[in-house]
Amino acid sequence: MGPRIGPVGEEPRMSDKDTKAMMSTEDIPQGKASPNSQDLQRSVFYSIKFFVLCHSLLQLAQLMISGYLKSSISTVEKRFGLSSQTSGLLAAFNEVGNTALIVFVSYFGSRVHRPRLIGYGAVLVALAGLLMSLPHFISEPYRYDRASPVDMPQDFEASLCQSKTLVPDPTPAPSNSSCSSYTETQHLAVVGIMFTAQTLLGVGGVPIQPFGISYIDDFAHNSNSPLYLGILFAVTMMGPGMAYGLGGLMLRLYVDIDRMPEGGISLTSKDPRWVGAWWLGFLISAGAVALAAVPYFFFPREMPKEKQELRFWRKVLTVSDSPVSKMEGFRPREGQGCSQSWTSTTPPCTSLYKARPWPQRANGEDSPSEQSLREPLEKQDGLVQIAPDLTVIQFIKVFPRVLLRTLRHPIFLLVVLSQVCMSSMVAGMATFLPKFLERQFSVTASYANLLIGGLTIPSAIIGIVVGGVLVKRLHLGPMRCGALCLLGALFCLLLSLPLFFMGCPTHRIAGITHEPGNLPGLEQFPACRGNCSCPLDDFNPICDPSTHVEYLTPCQAGCTSRVVQEALDKSQVFYDNCSCVVGGGPVPAGSCDSACSHLVLPFMFLVSLGAALASLTHTPSFMLILRGVKKEDKTLAVGIQFMLLRVLAWMPSPVIHGSAIDTTCVYWAQSCGRRAVCRYYDHDLLRNRFVGLQFFFKTGSLACFALILAILRQQDKEERTQVTVSIPGLQQQQPLVSGPEKKPEEFRP
């Protein structure tokens, strides 16, 4: 016989010895406390409140380190010469590691030492963060003037116009001497390390969320459990916002801040060659995760169940007249995660709760009447009741039959498809929105991250909270939940329309962008730079302010001299004697300033408002799943939903968005004969394809919600035509969040 599968929501059972050791003073005759109970009372690690605090900090740090790569995706591309497709695949590998092992969590259940396993997972996450920063230390210092490893004075001289009689013509392909096999091997090793680190990052996060939530629910007072999980959810939702904020701060620092050249650097953060200290954020996040993991090695496998309800929480439940205040003992399905942000794949913790009957005794135990009422119900749950008696082999044989029955349910299938479309939109935006803002509006990577962390993430959090409040306070039934999802998706789609027209035109780049009447290629300016021998692999852009034309190098502008103007806080580089510039210069180094950078704030306002409306559909759509399948299939349905979201949305979406972005590139940098990072994009094409992908996924989600609402209306009409025998006072439109005497309504399979 193989290992047996325990019930999903079953509380851990303690032996008589452990039970006696955990008895309090009032439970022992004559009021004498045992030494063991005194030790438990004195230890802070036997407090569920302290566990909630530790777990909130751990999940906050975990989401910060898992979301940090998205804030520095464009910087990593420039540093290691990656395409957007490769960087999107790198971001998706976090989900690969998580999806590969999340299914095993449900098999372990309460058999393992959950706090200790959480600690091991957190240590693995911290090690993955350290591994993610390793490429910085094993790579050569970043050279922003030229790709070839030459001395710095020759670098500056090579960017200037030199006569062809003194310097031989550049070869069209890089030589074998400058691109050795060691260079290529080092590049492959760096990329392999980052992919491995992302995989381990996902693997380490597998036990953290489900084991922590089930541990809290098992040992917290039944009426305090929703409050603790709500606090956990509220704190951890700030993780992605902090990740973008951390990225905004770290990318202001130069990448080689730990090994600066003797003469310093002449770059500013606005220069397209600027690379920020992307690796420093991983070190900070890994340190935070490592510190948060320490307490988990001291928590017991099982602790005394909390016996007292929080006083202020009892007052809140007493004052509030909402049926939600009368729900307690919400129990998450073990083995399922819960999301903390708009970038997560799973729904909020509050969506995984399973209501238990009210009232209960003050000590948190069920009354005898409750137990007698619950036993027959448990016996009716055929599939759930036999689950503990199934081996893994037997469960695998039963699984396809239940899976097929679940997928054949129209409501479940359409809701999952709508969430796949919405999650694909969110995954692409979370990964490449910072890069899109950098390229489209010519803003710095630091500023783009601060905008996302300060506007978009809080807006999405507010949308999730408002959606949950509307469902609970208004007692929305299935049809009204479908209507709320439809309206949210519709307005989110409408807000995407102005985004197609909010952007900046493509920079005028000599020899790259072709305008009517101009000759193609570098021969566009044959007279002014015909006597210059310019390296083909050089990238040192300068801007002619009079014509607003950008040149790849000073050499291509015919510049023969370089001047550095020192200031109090920074130095500015100018190039003079430029034959292609009217008046000869001087012209400043760096790309031309964008004339429409002011549009970034209105653009982000519409994006943030759309994120709030999209997040508004999160809770009601998940409740449609919980009320749309049979009771015995709910746990499996939620697990199938999570797997489909990961496999169909969070894994492929970053790669799809990255591939679409690569198709808009007009000039690729070359490294050892291979295509490296993209230097310039067609802004109009980039905007249309990036926003168009978002529009496509939003349209798919809207279509699914429209079909869901049509099916619900048809079911409602059929129910009205049938003669039903119901309990007096039972409403036709059953709320999704029912009161103490209302049985939750389920859709017909």
XYZ file of C-alpha atoms in Angstrom:
749
model
C 0.000 0.000 0.000
C 1.255 3.483 -0.848
C 1.025 6.570 1.312
C -2.496 7.550 2.149
C -4.091 10.847 1.273
C -5.430 12.680 4.247
C -8.525 14.862 4.199
C -7.870 18.324 2.926
C -9.279 20.340 5.758
C -8.645 17.891 8.595
C -7.088 19.318 11.736
C -4.011 17.555 13.081
C -4.712 15.033 15.825
C -2.473 14.898 18.848
C -1.707 11.924 20.964
C -2.961 11.728 24.526
C 0.517 12.495 25.791
C 0.746 15.663 23.750
C -2.769 16.652 24.704
C -2.001 16.363 28.407
C 1.165 18.363 27.936
C -0.803 21.177 26.362
C -3.501 21.450 28.999
C -3.756 24.765 30.714
C -3.984 25.342 34.448
C -7.746 25.443 34.492
C -7.927 22.038 32.797
C -5.870 20.287 35.514
C -7.559 19.219 38.744
C -6.947 21.363 41.845
C -5.603 24.137 39.627
C -2.037 22.830 39.556
C -0.199 23.520 36.350
C 2.228 20.981 34.987
C 5.780 22.059 34.174
C 5.155 21.476 30.507
C 2.165 23.813 30.447
C 4.179 26.518 32.217
C 6.907 26.222 29.586
C 4.328 26.521 26.854
C 2.803 29.618 28.398
C 6.186 31.305 28.751
C 7.365 30.543 25.201
C 6.429 33.067 22.542
C 6.742 30.363 19.906
C 3.576 28.742 21.236
C 1.573 31.872 20.422
C -0.433 31.832 17.209
C -0.359 35.634 17.180
C 3.427 35.598 16.967
C 3.194 33.048 14.152
C 0.839 35.368 12.257
C 3.354 38.198 12.655
C 6.258 36.064 11.454
C 4.335 34.655 8.532
C 3.189 38.093 7.408
C 6.782 39.308 7.341
C 7.982 36.165 5.563
C 5.394 36.314 2.800
C 6.029 40.037 2.422
C 9.736 39.369 1.888
C 9.043 36.389 -0.371
C 6.807 38.388 -2.694
C 9.313 41.204 -2.696
C 12.121 38.957 -3.909
C 9.936 37.114 -6.433
C 8.654 40.381 -7.908
C 11.964 42.213 -7.924
C 13.091 40.737 -11.263
C 10.108 42.338 -12.993
C 11.219 45.757 -11.795
C 14.714 45.321 -13.265
C 13.926 43.288 -16.391
C 15.155 45.939 -18.847
C 18.340 46.475 -16.840
C 19.158 42.759 -16.882
C 18.580 42.760 -20.646
C 21.080 45.557 -21.198
C 23.648 44.127 -18.817
C 23.768 40.631 -20.303
C 22.536 41.248 -23.851
C 19.193 39.432 -23.619
C 16.175 39.787 -25.862
C 12.728 40.461 -24.421
C 11.670 36.938 -25.312
C 14.530 35.487 -23.263
C 13.862 37.800 -20.325
C 10.167 36.890 -20.440
C 11.091 33.214 -20.325
C 13.363 33.963 -17.377
C 10.507 35.596 -15.484
C 8.216 32.648 -16.266
C 10.635 30.096 -14.811
C 9.552 31.155 -11.331
C 6.159 29.619 -12.086
C 7.755 26.493 -13.557
C 9.415 25.601 -10.275
C 6.302 26.415 -8.287
C 3.901 24.474 -10.495
C 6.108 21.407 -10.626
C 5.874 20.779 -6.878
C 2.716 22.506 -5.631
C 0.664 19.352 -6.238
C 2.734 17.424 -3.690
C 1.770 19.797 -0.889
C -1.747 18.365 -0.732
C -0.324 14.877 -0.234
C 1.794 15.852 2.750
C -1.009 17.656 4.549
C -0.495 17.761 8.300
C 1.904 14.820 8.419
C 4.986 17.018 8.206
C 6.428 19.600 10.560
C 4.852 22.545 8.780
C 6.761 25.437 10.423
C 10.082 23.701 9.874
C 9.232 22.945 6.248
C 8.269 26.600 5.775
C 11.665 27.539 7.183
C 13.443 25.228 4.763
C 11.500 26.716 1.875
C 12.363 30.247 2.994
C 16.059 29.339 3.234
C 15.882 27.994 -0.319
C 14.256 31.244 -1.458
C 17.052 33.230 0.189
C 19.708 31.052 -1.461
C 17.955 31.528 -4.812
C 18.128 35.292 -4.304
C 21.851 35.079 -3.619
C 22.285 32.879 -6.675
C 20.382 35.415 -8.754
C 22.945 38.093 -7.877
C 25.936 35.813 -8.543
C 26.266 36.758 -12.269
C 27.291 40.259 -11.241
C 30.298 38.997 -9.291
C 31.534 36.468 -11.845
C 31.164 38.781 -14.847
C 33.607 41.372 -16.090
C 32.941 45.014 -15.160
C 30.307 46.652 -17.309
C 31.761 48.607 -20.242
C 29.302 51.094 -21.621
C 31.419 52.733 -24.361
C 32.344 49.699 -26.407
C 31.661 45.985 -26.364
C 35.254 44.986 -27.076
C 37.605 44.631 -24.082
C 39.991 47.518 -24.678
C 41.447 50.192 -22.443
C 39.377 53.183 -21.431
C 41.452 55.881 -23.235
C 41.211 53.898 -26.462
C 37.480 53.646 -25.819
C 37.004 57.374 -25.897
C 39.256 57.751 -28.889
C 37.492 54.997 -30.838
C 34.141 56.798 -30.521
C 35.488 59.816 -32.410
C 35.859 60.235 -36.118
C 39.234 58.928 -37.308
C 40.492 59.081 -40.838
C 40.335 55.913 -42.904
C 43.977 56.413 -43.821
C 44.969 56.025 -40.162
C 42.463 53.368 -39.095
C 41.507 50.402 -41.299
C 37.905 49.929 -42.267
C 35.865 48.027 -39.675
C 35.006 44.453 -40.485
C 31.322 43.651 -40.862
C 31.559 40.756 -38.417
C 33.391 40.587 -35.110
C 36.723 38.874 -35.111
C 37.447 35.629 -33.346
C 40.009 37.362 -31.156
C 37.426 39.657 -29.550
C 34.815 36.880 -29.209
C 36.623 33.920 -27.723
C 34.986 30.678 -26.702
C 35.502 31.714 -23.084
C 33.314 34.788 -23.600
C 30.496 32.723 -25.050
C 30.844 30.090 -22.322
C 30.697 32.775 -19.656
C 27.553 34.235 -21.207
C 25.841 30.853 -21.264
C 26.896 30.198 -17.665
C 25.450 33.519 -16.511
C 22.140 32.904 -18.239
C 22.003 29.349 -16.894
C 22.608 30.555 -13.341
C 19.737 33.030 -13.567
C 17.344 30.400 -14.932
C 18.360 28.002 -12.163
C 17.881 30.687 -9.525
C 14.394 31.505 -10.802
C 13.438 27.827 -10.705
C 14.679 27.439 -7.132
C 12.839 30.616 -6.209
C 9.585 28.998 -7.268
C 10.386 25.691 -5.587
C 11.221 27.378 -2.281
C 7.929 29.243 -2.249
C 5.829 26.074 -2.555
C 5.363 25.266 1.166
C 5.274 28.837 2.466
C 1.740 29.931 1.595
C -0.420 26.794 2.009
C 1.307 25.392 5.089
C 1.349 28.750 6.831
C -2.326 29.449 6.227
C -3.450 25.976 7.288
C -1.266 26.183 10.409
C -2.919 29.463 11.412
C -6.396 28.088 10.808
C -5.717 24.883 12.755
C -4.532 26.514 15.976
C -6.270 29.893 16.002
C -9.618 30.389 17.683
C -12.333 29.708 15.145
C -13.663 33.246 15.312
C -10.164 34.779 15.201
C -8.999 32.826 12.160
C -10.607 35.160 9.567
C -9.059 38.177 11.291
C -5.582 36.637 11.341
C -5.811 35.600 7.707
C -7.093 39.055 6.796
C -4.101 40.654 8.530
C -1.804 38.222 6.723
C -3.411 39.081 3.404
C -3.250 42.837 3.998
C 0.432 42.830 4.943
C 1.619 40.533 2.172
C -0.248 42.471 -0.518
C 2.346 45.207 -0.070
C 5.131 42.873 -1.263
C 4.918 43.592 -5.019
C 4.674 47.324 -4.391
C 7.773 47.177 -2.229
C 9.539 45.174 -4.960
C 8.969 47.933 -7.503
C 9.910 50.562 -4.941
C 13.124 48.717 -4.126
C 13.858 48.457 -7.827
C 13.328 52.194 -8.198
C 15.885 52.896 -5.486
C 18.506 50.347 -6.539
C 18.471 51.269 -10.228
C 19.538 54.789 -9.342
C 22.914 53.376 -8.346
C 25.493 52.388 -10.942
C 25.798 48.657 -11.546
C 29.495 48.502 -10.613
C 29.174 50.582 -7.489
C 31.361 48.017 -5.724
C 34.150 48.308 -8.313
C 34.014 51.804 -9.745
C 36.804 52.830 -12.165
C 39.427 55.231 -10.882
C 38.283 58.130 -13.020
C 34.612 57.570 -12.241
C 31.925 57.442 -14.901
C 30.429 60.115 -17.105
C 26.983 58.516 -17.385
C 23.711 59.689 -15.895
C 20.611 57.620 -15.232
C 18.980 59.187 -18.312
C 21.648 57.804 -20.633
C 20.406 54.752 -22.613
C 23.631 52.945 -21.693
C 23.008 53.333 -17.955
C 22.740 50.067 -16.029
C 21.621 50.234 -12.417
C 22.630 48.063 -9.469
C 20.052 45.359 -10.209
C 21.915 42.765 -8.140
C 21.798 44.783 -4.928
C 18.025 44.397 -4.620
C 18.324 40.618 -4.693
C 20.862 40.709 -1.866
C 18.623 42.932 0.266
C 15.533 40.812 -0.404
C 17.418 37.559 0.240
C 18.659 38.927 3.556
C 15.115 39.877 4.547
C 13.819 36.385 3.705
C 16.667 34.728 5.609
C 15.935 36.776 8.730
C 12.216 36.046 8.475
C 12.941 32.305 8.206
C 14.774 31.996 11.532
C 11.718 31.823 13.885
C 10.158 28.931 11.959
C 12.776 26.509 13.233
C 11.559 27.157 16.809
C 7.803 26.841 16.303
C 6.355 23.482 17.414
C 4.762 21.035 15.054
C 1.518 21.466 16.968
C 0.560 24.114 19.482
C -2.394 24.498 21.848
C -5.460 25.748 20.029
C -6.288 29.318 20.911
C -9.094 29.281 23.473
C -10.039 32.946 23.765
C -11.662 35.196 21.237
C -10.137 38.644 20.801
C -12.213 41.175 22.725
C -12.278 43.897 20.123
C -13.066 41.327 17.427
C -16.035 40.087 19.500
C -17.286 43.660 19.685
C -16.955 44.057 15.958
C -18.918 40.876 15.352
C -21.567 41.992 17.824
C -21.983 45.488 16.410
C -21.957 44.451 12.753
C -25.279 43.218 11.404
C -23.793 41.791 8.228
C -24.019 38.031 7.719
C -20.282 38.119 7.111
C -19.743 39.016 10.752
C -21.490 35.795 11.727
C -19.174 33.589 9.733
C -16.268 32.041 11.563
C -13.887 29.209 11.270
C -13.088 29.791 7.630
C -10.876 26.938 6.567
C -8.570 27.099 3.571
C -8.088 23.972 1.561
C -4.695 22.596 2.300
C -2.297 22.420 -0.566
C -3.645 25.544 -2.228
C -1.940 28.885 -2.135
C -3.547 32.246 -1.860
C -2.499 35.375 -3.590
C -1.077 38.485 -2.066
C -1.051 40.774 -5.044
C -2.132 41.502 -8.562
C 0.932 39.642 -9.744
C 0.064 36.405 -8.079
C -1.615 33.440 -9.677
C -3.956 32.488 -6.885
C -6.980 34.229 -5.375
C -6.951 35.996 -2.037
C -6.816 34.009 1.158
C -10.321 35.149 1.989
C -11.605 33.392 -1.111
C -10.467 29.967 0.092
C -12.484 29.978 3.266
C -15.039 27.366 4.054
C -17.753 28.555 6.404
C -18.442 26.550 9.525
C -21.762 26.668 11.414
C -22.469 29.338 13.993
C -22.492 29.562 16.979
C -19.743 27.725 18.816
C -18.685 27.485 22.363
C -16.499 30.137 23.892
C -13.516 27.796 23.939
C -13.770 27.258 20.204
C -15.216 23.711 20.383
C -18.327 22.589 18.590
C -21.462 22.102 20.590
C -22.995 18.609 20.762
C -25.879 19.723 18.593
C -23.454 20.934 15.983
C -21.581 17.657 15.999
C -24.796 15.673 15.557
C -25.808 17.891 12.656
C -22.425 17.748 11.014
C -21.926 13.967 11.112
C -24.697 13.148 8.632
C -23.445 15.846 6.295
C -19.970 14.396 6.343
C -21.337 10.964 5.546
C -23.125 12.394 2.530
C -19.881 13.694 1.042
C -19.091 10.512 -0.805
C -15.888 11.499 -2.518
C -14.577 13.514 0.389
C -15.318 10.785 2.879
C -13.463 8.079 0.971
C -10.468 10.301 0.226
C -8.577 9.315 3.412
C -8.870 5.647 2.444
C -7.391 6.119 -1.034
C -3.788 5.443 -1.822
C -1.931 7.585 -4.312
C -2.427 4.970 -7.039
C -6.174 4.785 -6.371
C -6.454 8.552 -6.340
C -4.696 8.775 -9.724
C -7.246 6.339 -11.143
C -10.174 8.371 -9.785
C -8.715 11.749 -10.733
C -9.429 11.720 -14.519
C -13.105 10.971 -13.933
C -13.517 13.852 -11.489
C -11.417 16.137 -13.692
C -13.614 15.477 -16.714
C -16.759 16.068 -14.703
C -15.389 19.382 -13.440
C -14.242 20.630 -16.823
C -17.625 19.791 -18.366
C -19.291 22.310 -16.082
C -19.915 25.420 -18.227
C -19.734 27.969 -15.408
C -16.456 26.602 -14.081
C -14.879 26.383 -17.529
C -15.906 29.907 -18.552
C -14.803 31.468 -15.266
C -11.417 29.778 -15.518
C -11.035 30.947 -19.129
C -11.898 34.502 -18.133
C -9.345 34.373 -15.328
C -6.770 32.957 -17.740
C -7.299 35.952 -20.033
C -7.139 38.409 -17.139
C -4.073 36.760 -15.633
C -2.329 36.784 -19.019
C -2.928 40.510 -19.208
C -1.635 41.047 -15.678
C 1.433 38.832 -16.178
C 2.485 40.681 -19.319
C 1.924 44.083 -17.771
C 3.723 43.233 -14.538
C 6.760 41.973 -16.451
C 7.169 44.516 -19.246
C 5.298 47.651 -18.194
C 8.476 49.210 -16.692
C 10.364 48.616 -19.934
C 7.451 49.940 -21.989
C 7.433 53.191 -20.005
C 11.194 53.557 -20.393
C 11.113 53.155 -24.151
C 7.831 54.862 -24.963
C 8.171 57.975 -22.804
C 11.983 58.125 -22.386
C 11.821 57.963 -18.585
C 14.399 56.337 -16.360
C 13.985 52.793 -15.067
C 13.909 54.112 -11.523
C 11.052 56.518 -12.228
C 9.059 53.857 -14.101
C 9.279 51.477 -11.128
C 8.248 54.157 -8.676
C 5.177 54.940 -10.783
C 4.115 51.293 -10.870
C 4.822 50.684 -7.197
C 3.079 53.884 -6.132
C 0.055 53.904 -8.470
C -0.725 50.624 -10.209
C -0.109 48.168 -7.365
C -2.162 50.097 -4.751
C -4.970 50.529 -7.298
C -5.083 46.784 -7.915
C -5.146 46.095 -4.173
C -8.014 48.525 -3.707
C -9.889 46.813 -6.529
C -9.554 43.390 -4.897
C -10.732 44.728 -1.544
C -13.682 46.620 -3.039
C -14.758 43.538 -4.980
C -14.793 41.441 -1.828
C -16.648 44.105 0.135
C -19.329 44.430 -2.545
C -19.920 40.685 -2.608
C -20.213 40.460 1.151
C -22.040 43.674 2.017
C -24.552 43.539 -0.827
C -25.044 39.778 -0.495
C -24.571 39.361 -4.218
C -25.973 36.205 -5.714
C -24.522 34.314 -8.678
C -26.237 36.424 -11.317
C -25.280 39.715 -9.721
C -21.705 38.503 -9.291
C -21.643 37.709 -12.994
C -23.017 41.169 -13.772
C -20.373 42.790 -11.551
C -17.622 40.877 -13.351
C -19.077 41.870 -16.719
C -19.189 45.560 -15.821
C -15.667 45.520 -14.413
C -14.274 43.846 -17.524
C -16.235 46.185 -19.817
C -14.994 49.411 -18.231
C -11.476 48.004 -18.040
C -11.655 47.355 -21.778
C -12.971 50.850 -22.521
C -10.131 52.453 -20.568
C -7.673 50.657 -22.842
C -8.833 52.481 -25.961
C -7.161 55.856 -25.204
C -3.859 54.063 -24.551
C -3.448 53.377 -28.265
C -3.104 57.122 -28.893
C -1.014 58.114 -25.847
C 2.641 57.784 -26.719
C 5.711 59.391 -28.224
C 6.921 59.196 -31.824
C 9.990 57.187 -32.732
C 13.296 58.996 -32.400
C 14.929 60.173 -35.597
C 18.115 58.100 -35.717
C 20.641 58.684 -38.454
C 21.033 55.617 -40.627
C 18.246 53.630 -38.925
C 14.896 55.397 -39.186
C 14.014 56.179 -42.777
C 11.934 59.182 -43.711
C 10.451 59.939 -47.130
C 13.051 61.426 -49.446
C 16.043 60.106 -47.495
C 18.382 57.419 -48.663
C 18.379 54.175 -46.634
C 21.182 52.975 -44.418
C 24.324 54.722 -43.257
C 24.666 56.294 -46.690
C 21.980 58.713 -45.554
C 24.772 61.209 -44.765
C 27.518 60.308 -47.250
C 29.204 63.690 -47.493
C 29.600 64.612 -43.827
C 31.033 61.342 -42.485
C 32.432 59.715 -45.583
C 36.038 60.063 -44.374
C 35.400 58.512 -40.928
C 36.183 54.933 -40.001
C 33.501 54.114 -37.427
C 33.365 50.857 -35.412
C 30.280 48.809 -36.126
C 29.843 47.520 -32.578
C 30.070 50.894 -30.843
C 27.107 52.516 -29.083
C 27.622 56.007 -27.700
C 24.594 58.069 -28.769
C 24.661 61.837 -29.150
C 21.858 64.241 -30.029
C 21.798 67.179 -32.417
C 19.487 69.613 -30.582
C 18.867 71.766 -33.653
C 17.434 69.001 -35.838
C 16.527 66.541 -33.048
C 18.431 63.803 -34.875
C 20.218 61.128 -32.870
C 23.484 59.496 -33.923
C 24.655 56.081 -32.735
C 28.183 57.373 -32.068
C 30.056 60.679 -32.298
C 31.958 59.102 -35.166
C 28.810 58.806 -37.241
C 28.193 62.509 -36.659
C 31.720 63.300 -37.803
C 32.858 64.591 -34.384
C 36.613 64.790 -33.830
C 36.940 66.170 -30.286
C 35.474 65.527 -26.862
C 34.950 68.033 -24.046
C 33.982 67.322 -20.453
C 32.389 70.136 -18.455
C 32.728 69.582 -14.748
C 29.933 70.670 -12.424
C 29.392 70.510 -8.695
C 27.310 67.351 -8.710
C 27.979 65.804 -12.114
C 29.963 66.132 -15.305
C 28.487 66.697 -18.754
C 30.129 65.350 -21.903
C 30.008 67.293 -25.178
C 31.381 66.506 -28.635
C 32.694 69.213 -30.946
C 33.842 69.682 -34.520
C 31.021 67.503 -35.847
C 30.832 67.639 -39.627
C 27.240 66.342 -39.771
C 25.926 68.913 -37.293
C 24.946 72.403 -38.366
C 27.539 74.765 -36.932
C 29.820 71.905 -35.916
C 28.573 71.634 -32.354
C 29.088 71.205 -29.527
C 26.413 68.530 -29.060
C 25.604 66.744 -25.777
C 26.126 63.052 -25.221
C 23.095 60.853 -24.725
C 19.774 60.355 -26.466
C 17.473 63.188 -27.431
C 14.880 64.220 -24.880
C 11.323 63.194 -25.621
C 8.811 65.935 -26.367
C 5.907 64.024 -24.807
C 7.295 62.628 -21.556
C 4.526 64.495 -19.750
C 2.021 61.933 -21.080
C 3.423 59.232 -18.810
C 1.307 60.378 -15.855
C -2.059 60.340 -17.716
C -1.063 57.004 -19.221
C -0.312 55.528 -15.803
C -3.552 56.948 -14.401
C -5.592 55.054 -17.005
C -3.515 51.898 -16.518
C -3.982 52.049 -12.739
C -7.714 52.650 -13.033
C -7.975 49.733 -15.434
C -6.006 47.544 -12.998
C -8.467 48.450 -10.223
C -11.456 47.528 -12.405
C -9.831 44.269 -13.489
C -9.075 43.384 -9.862
C -12.694 44.162 -8.990
C -13.705 40.947 -10.760
C -11.291 38.779 -8.781
C -13.356 37.836 -5.731
C -16.807 37.558 -7.400
C -15.408 35.387 -10.193
C -13.779 33.091 -7.662
C -17.018 32.847 -5.707
C -18.743 31.762 -8.914
C -16.376 28.791 -8.977
C -17.010 27.896 -5.350
C -20.769 27.995 -5.865
C -20.728 26.597 -9.378
C -19.513 23.055 -8.785
C -20.610 20.187 -6.629
C -19.668 20.328 -2.997
C -17.425 17.291 -3.186
C -15.575 18.746 -6.194
C -14.844 22.225 -4.823
C -11.372 21.490 -3.515
C -10.350 19.771 -6.717
C -11.911 22.537 -8.806
C -9.875 25.191 -7.022
C -6.701 23.156 -7.509
C -7.462 22.702 -11.208
C -8.067 26.427 -11.499
C -4.672 27.262 -10.006
C -2.892 24.819 -12.288
C -4.635 26.147 -15.408
C -3.834 29.731 -14.491
C -0.162 28.905 -14.107
C 0.112 26.730 -17.190
C -2.039 28.828 -19.538
C -1.374 32.357 -18.265
C 1.568 33.009 -15.990
C 4.019 30.779 -17.870
C 3.369 31.695 -21.523
C 2.221 35.306 -21.164
C 5.636 36.885 -20.413
C 7.135 34.993 -23.347
C 4.308 36.097 -25.659
C 4.666 39.740 -24.623
C 8.442 39.576 -24.928
C 8.233 38.093 -28.412
C 5.792 40.803 -29.487
C 8.128 43.494 -28.153
C 11.074 41.996 -30.051
C 9.191 42.288 -33.343
C 9.110 46.089 -32.946
C 12.891 46.455 -32.706
C 14.568 48.520 -35.449
C 18.191 48.204 -34.319
C 19.773 45.225 -32.567
C 23.124 45.265 -30.846
C 25.448 42.490 -31.953
C 27.615 40.468 -29.598
C 30.012 37.890 -31.016
C 27.899 37.446 -34.121
C 24.649 36.901 -32.259
C 21.720 39.226 -31.747
C 21.859 40.758 -28.278
C 19.799 43.555 -26.707
C 17.592 45.871 -28.759
C 18.848 49.464 -28.863
C 15.900 51.179 -30.558
C 12.231 50.358 -31.051
C 9.542 51.640 -33.365
C 7.494 53.474 -30.742
C 4.203 53.416 -32.631
C 4.515 49.713 -33.373
C 5.618 48.983 -29.806
C 2.629 50.826 -28.366
C 0.123 49.221 -30.729
C 1.358 45.690 -30.110
C 1.835 45.941 -26.354
C -1.479 47.695 -25.729
C -3.081 45.521 -28.401
C -2.133 42.351 -26.533
C -3.646 43.797 -23.379
C -6.783 44.710 -25.318
C -6.994 41.190 -26.775
C -6.876 39.478 -23.383
C -9.384 41.930 -21.890
C -11.757 41.253 -24.773
C -11.491 37.509 -24.163
C -12.286 37.979 -20.491
C -15.286 40.188 -21.332
C -16.645 37.590 -23.771
C -16.382 34.835 -21.141
C -18.207 36.909 -18.524
C -20.942 37.715 -21.046
C -21.457 33.993 -21.716
C -21.482 33.293 -17.971
C -24.199 35.881 -17.414
C -26.249 34.458 -20.304
C -26.023 30.940 -18.847
C -26.990 32.160 -15.380
C -30.033 33.958 -16.775
C -31.093 30.837 -18.644
C -30.742 28.765 -15.489
C -32.750 31.325 -13.551
C -35.565 31.193 -16.110
C -35.650 27.410 -15.932
C -35.829 27.498 -12.145
C -38.730 29.947 -12.228
C -40.732 27.624 -14.443
C -40.314 24.670 -12.117
C -42.415 24.057 -9.063
C -40.041 23.774 -6.132
C -40.666 22.962 -2.497
C -38.506 25.263 -0.390
C -38.188 26.405 3.180
C -40.495 29.372 3.913
C -38.654 32.646 3.525
C -35.882 31.197 1.375
C -35.076 33.672 -1.374
C -34.886 32.708 -5.028
C -31.583 34.578 -5.431
C -29.390 33.008 -2.786
C -26.499 35.194 -1.588
C -23.012 33.832 -2.086
C -22.232 34.801 1.494
C -25.100 33.371 3.472
C -26.217 33.938 6.995
C -26.246 31.386 9.787
C -29.515 29.753 8.807
C -29.111 29.858 5.032
C -27.705 26.996 3.081
C -25.325 28.126 0.310
C -26.842 27.759 -3.108
C -25.015 25.722 -5.689
C -25.381 25.752 -9.423
C -26.809 22.693 -10.991
C -24.069 20.505 -12.459
